[in-house]
């Protein structure tokens, strides 16, 4: 009757599910997009994708908004800076975020607190319909 629509691009990274489905189907199924090859970040020997970091930051209720910036350092490797607008910024909250990153992703990026107004100017630029929460400034 119908064909399901797949919204994928070349370079998308997905997970294949080979186990039988509860509905009885036993063919290989494609899971959701985990990340894009061009968005892959090699940070301190670990491969990261922005969706994993966004999901991790959504875990915290005290974070109002965030921006992930990727750049290249003097050695030519990737650097991650996460700018966060928080309700109650504190050193303890920052350490809690870093510990959570270390536990879930095995790395600790640089984290800094920024005022909500400053972050909104970057996240919601004029003439853009979508908020920007990931900036790739790599060379």
PDB file of C-alpha atoms in Angstrom:
ATOM      1  CA  UNK A   1       0.000   0.000   0.000  1.00  0.00           C
ATOM      2  CA  UNK A   2       2.734   2.472   0.897  1.00  0.00           C
ATOM      3  CA  UNK A   3       6.488   2.896   1.030  1.00  0.00           C
ATOM      4  CA  UNK A   4       8.029   4.446   4.148  1.00  0.00           C
ATOM      5  CA  UNK A   5       9.984   7.614   3.494  1.00  0.00           C
ATOM      6  CA  UNK A   6      13.647   7.547   4.451  1.00  0.00           C
ATOM      7  CA  UNK A   7      15.255  10.894   5.095  1.00  0.00           C
ATOM      8  CA  UNK A   8      18.967  10.109   4.813  1.00  0.00           C
ATOM      9  CA  UNK A   9      21.929  11.634   3.036  1.00  0.00           C
ATOM     10  CA  UNK A  10      25.215  10.196   1.915  1.00  0.00           C
ATOM     11  CA  UNK A  11      27.464  10.134   4.962  1.00  0.00           C
ATOM     12  CA  UNK A  12      24.704   9.639   7.539  1.00  0.00           C
ATOM     13  CA  UNK A  13      25.617   7.175  10.271  1.00  0.00           C
ATOM     14  CA  UNK A  14      22.816   4.850  11.334  1.00  0.00           C
ATOM     15  CA  UNK A  15      22.488   1.662  13.341  1.00  0.00           C
ATOM     16  CA  UNK A  16      21.208  -1.504  11.696  1.00  0.00           C
ATOM     17  CA  UNK A  17      18.881  -3.717  13.747  1.00  0.00           C
ATOM     18  CA  UNK A  18      19.103  -7.396  12.811  1.00  0.00           C
ATOM     19  CA  UNK A  19      17.111  -8.918  15.693  1.00  0.00           C
ATOM     20  CA  UNK A  20      13.490  -9.915  14.982  1.00  0.00           C
ATOM     21  CA  UNK A  21      10.954  -7.134  15.423  1.00  0.00           C
ATOM     22  CA  UNK A  22       8.104  -7.603  17.945  1.00  0.00           C
ATOM     23  CA  UNK A  23       5.714  -7.306  14.971  1.00  0.00           C
ATOM     24  CA  UNK A  24       7.215 -10.492  13.491  1.00  0.00           C
ATOM     25  CA  UNK A  25       9.388  -8.940  10.798  1.00  0.00           C
ATOM     26  CA  UNK A  26      12.824 -10.552  10.649  1.00  0.00           C
ATOM     27  CA  UNK A  27      14.665  -8.486   8.039  1.00  0.00           C
ATOM     28  CA  UNK A  28      17.339  -5.903   8.803  1.00  0.00           C
ATOM     29  CA  UNK A  29      15.911  -2.524   9.797  1.00  0.00           C
ATOM     30  CA  UNK A  30      17.551   0.915   9.774  1.00  0.00           C
ATOM     31  CA  UNK A  31      17.529   2.889  13.022  1.00  0.00           C
ATOM     32  CA  UNK A  32      17.527   6.689  13.403  1.00  0.00           C
ATOM     33  CA  UNK A  33      20.421   8.826  12.188  1.00  0.00           C
ATOM     34  CA  UNK A  34      23.115   8.931  14.900  1.00  0.00           C
ATOM     35  CA  UNK A  35      25.251  11.558  13.214  1.00  0.00           C
ATOM     36  CA  UNK A  36      26.755  12.690   9.936  1.00  0.00           C
ATOM     37  CA  UNK A  37      30.234  11.797   8.767  1.00  0.00           C
ATOM     38  CA  UNK A  38      31.101  15.451   8.109  1.00  0.00           C
ATOM     39  CA  UNK A  39      30.048  16.337  11.674  1.00  0.00           C
ATOM     40  CA  UNK A  40      32.350  13.724  13.190  1.00  0.00           C
ATOM     41  CA  UNK A  41      34.642  15.172  15.843  1.00  0.00           C
ATOM     42  CA  UNK A  42      37.887  13.511  16.907  1.00  0.00           C
ATOM     43  CA  UNK A  43      38.527  14.837  20.390  1.00  0.00           C
ATOM     44  CA  UNK A  44      41.353  13.444  22.534  1.00  0.00           C
ATOM     45  CA  UNK A  45      41.241  10.094  20.722  1.00  0.00           C
ATOM     46  CA  UNK A  46      37.451   9.741  20.978  1.00  0.00           C
ATOM     47  CA  UNK A  47      34.974  10.029  18.109  1.00  0.00           C
ATOM     48  CA  UNK A  48      32.010  12.249  19.000  1.00  0.00           C
ATOM     49  CA  UNK A  49      28.920  13.445  17.176  1.00  0.00           C
ATOM     50  CA  UNK A  50      26.961  16.612  18.040  1.00  0.00           C
ATOM     51  CA  UNK A  51      23.632  14.791  18.647  1.00  0.00           C
ATOM     52  CA  UNK A  52      25.224  12.830  21.506  1.00  0.00           C
ATOM     53  CA  UNK A  53      26.425  16.056  23.133  1.00  0.00           C
ATOM     54  CA  UNK A  54      23.050  17.787  22.626  1.00  0.00           C
ATOM     55  CA  UNK A  55      21.257  14.834  24.245  1.00  0.00           C
ATOM     56  CA  UNK A  56      23.662  14.926  27.167  1.00  0.00           C
ATOM     57  CA  UNK A  57      23.107  18.667  27.710  1.00  0.00           C
ATOM     58  CA  UNK A  58      19.300  18.248  27.571  1.00  0.00           C
ATOM     59  CA  UNK A  59      19.645  15.968  30.616  1.00  0.00           C
ATOM     60  CA  UNK A  60      20.208  19.032  32.834  1.00  0.00           C
ATOM     61  CA  UNK A  61      17.113  21.029  33.770  1.00  0.00           C
ATOM     62  CA  UNK A  62      19.178  24.042  34.870  1.00  0.00           C
ATOM     63  CA  UNK A  63      20.461  24.677  31.325  1.00  0.00           C
ATOM     64  CA  UNK A  64      18.333  27.242  29.493  1.00  0.00           C
ATOM     65  CA  UNK A  65      20.217  27.016  26.189  1.00  0.00           C
ATOM     66  CA  UNK A  66      23.574  25.901  24.877  1.00  0.00           C
ATOM     67  CA  UNK A  67      25.905  26.257  21.907  1.00  0.00           C
ATOM     68  CA  UNK A  68      28.602  23.779  20.856  1.00  0.00           C
ATOM     69  CA  UNK A  69      31.570  25.337  19.038  1.00  0.00           C
ATOM     70  CA  UNK A  70      34.166  23.204  17.265  1.00  0.00           C
ATOM     71  CA  UNK A  71      37.457  24.753  16.204  1.00  0.00           C
ATOM     72  CA  UNK A  72      40.967  23.713  15.247  1.00  0.00           C
ATOM     73  CA  UNK A  73      43.738  24.422  17.748  1.00  0.00           C
ATOM     74  CA  UNK A  74      47.396  25.274  17.033  1.00  0.00           C
ATOM     75  CA  UNK A  75      48.294  21.576  16.775  1.00  0.00           C
ATOM     76  CA  UNK A  76      45.633  20.976  14.101  1.00  0.00           C
ATOM     77  CA  UNK A  77      43.327  18.905  16.321  1.00  0.00           C
ATOM     78  CA  UNK A  78      39.674  19.536  17.155  1.00  0.00           C
ATOM     79  CA  UNK A  79      38.729  21.622  20.196  1.00  0.00           C
ATOM     80  CA  UNK A  80      35.261  21.706  21.751  1.00  0.00           C
ATOM     81  CA  UNK A  81      33.855  24.702  23.621  1.00  0.00           C
ATOM     82  CA  UNK A  82      30.365  24.481  25.066  1.00  0.00           C
ATOM     83  CA  UNK A  83      28.713  27.784  25.923  1.00  0.00           C
ATOM     84  CA  UNK A  84      25.857  27.423  28.378  1.00  0.00           C
ATOM     85  CA  UNK A  85      23.192  29.817  29.608  1.00  0.00           C
ATOM     86  CA  UNK A  86      22.118  28.467  32.990  1.00  0.00           C
ATOM     87  CA  UNK A  87      19.533  29.522  35.535  1.00  0.00           C
ATOM     88  CA  UNK A  88      22.045  29.346  38.408  1.00  0.00           C
ATOM     89  CA  UNK A  89      25.615  29.173  37.070  1.00  0.00           C
ATOM     90  CA  UNK A  90      28.124  27.922  39.615  1.00  0.00           C
ATOM     91  CA  UNK A  91      31.421  26.091  39.760  1.00  0.00           C
ATOM     92  CA  UNK A  92      29.624  23.099  41.282  1.00  0.00           C
ATOM     93  CA  UNK A  93      27.119  22.964  38.386  1.00  0.00           C
ATOM     94  CA  UNK A  94      29.964  23.215  35.840  1.00  0.00           C
ATOM     95  CA  UNK A  95      31.816  20.350  37.530  1.00  0.00           C
ATOM     96  CA  UNK A  96      28.611  18.291  37.500  1.00  0.00           C
ATOM     97  CA  UNK A  97      28.258  18.864  33.727  1.00  0.00           C
ATOM     98  CA  UNK A  98      31.917  17.945  33.126  1.00  0.00           C
ATOM     99  CA  UNK A  99      31.596  14.799  35.260  1.00  0.00           C
ATOM    100  CA  UNK A 100      28.524  13.774  33.280  1.00  0.00           C
ATOM    101  CA  UNK A 101      30.427  14.235  29.994  1.00  0.00           C
ATOM    102  CA  UNK A 102      33.331  12.205  31.349  1.00  0.00           C
ATOM    103  CA  UNK A 103      31.021   9.385  32.466  1.00  0.00           C
ATOM    104  CA  UNK A 104      28.933   9.202  29.278  1.00  0.00           C
ATOM    105  CA  UNK A 105      31.348  10.217  26.479  1.00  0.00           C
ATOM    106  CA  UNK A 106      34.759   9.581  28.138  1.00  0.00           C
ATOM    107  CA  UNK A 107      35.975  13.144  27.433  1.00  0.00           C
ATOM    108  CA  UNK A 108      35.638  16.536  29.105  1.00  0.00           C
ATOM    109  CA  UNK A 109      35.237  19.516  26.764  1.00  0.00           C
ATOM    110  CA  UNK A 110      35.773  23.132  27.783  1.00  0.00           C
ATOM    111  CA  UNK A 111      32.601  24.595  29.309  1.00  0.00           C
ATOM    112  CA  UNK A 112      31.845  28.240  29.980  1.00  0.00           C
ATOM    113  CA  UNK A 113      28.783  30.050  31.240  1.00  0.00           C
ATOM    114  CA  UNK A 114      27.441  32.880  29.080  1.00  0.00           C
ATOM    115  CA  UNK A 115      24.549  35.293  29.616  1.00  0.00           C
ATOM    116  CA  UNK A 116      21.295  34.224  27.955  1.00  0.00           C
ATOM    117  CA  UNK A 117      21.122  37.465  25.928  1.00  0.00           C
ATOM    118  CA  UNK A 118      24.606  36.933  24.463  1.00  0.00           C
ATOM    119  CA  UNK A 119      23.842  33.315  23.566  1.00  0.00           C
ATOM    120  CA  UNK A 120      20.473  34.210  21.994  1.00  0.00           C
ATOM    121  CA  UNK A 121      22.214  36.537  19.522  1.00  0.00           C
ATOM    122  CA  UNK A 122      24.272  33.596  18.258  1.00  0.00           C
ATOM    123  CA  UNK A 123      21.566  30.905  18.417  1.00  0.00           C
ATOM    124  CA  UNK A 124      18.836  33.002  16.778  1.00  0.00           C
ATOM    125  CA  UNK A 125      20.554  35.024  14.030  1.00  0.00           C
ATOM    126  CA  UNK A 126      18.443  37.353  11.891  1.00  0.00           C
ATOM    127  CA  UNK A 127      17.196  35.844   8.616  1.00  0.00           C
ATOM    128  CA  UNK A 128      17.456  32.284   9.978  1.00  0.00           C
ATOM    129  CA  UNK A 129      14.424  30.105  10.492  1.00  0.00           C
ATOM    130  CA  UNK A 130      16.170  27.522  12.663  1.00  0.00           C
ATOM    131  CA  UNK A 131      18.121  27.999  15.873  1.00  0.00           C
ATOM    132  CA  UNK A 132      21.854  27.328  15.537  1.00  0.00           C
ATOM    133  CA  UNK A 133      23.216  25.220  18.396  1.00  0.00           C
ATOM    134  CA  UNK A 134      26.308  23.833  16.624  1.00  0.00           C
ATOM    135  CA  UNK A 135      29.057  25.955  15.069  1.00  0.00           C
ATOM    136  CA  UNK A 136      31.805  24.223  13.113  1.00  0.00           C
ATOM    137  CA  UNK A 137      34.738  26.665  12.819  1.00  0.00           C
ATOM    138  CA  UNK A 138      37.294  24.048  11.795  1.00  0.00           C
ATOM    139  CA  UNK A 139      39.770  24.941   9.084  1.00  0.00           C
TER     140      UNK A 139
END
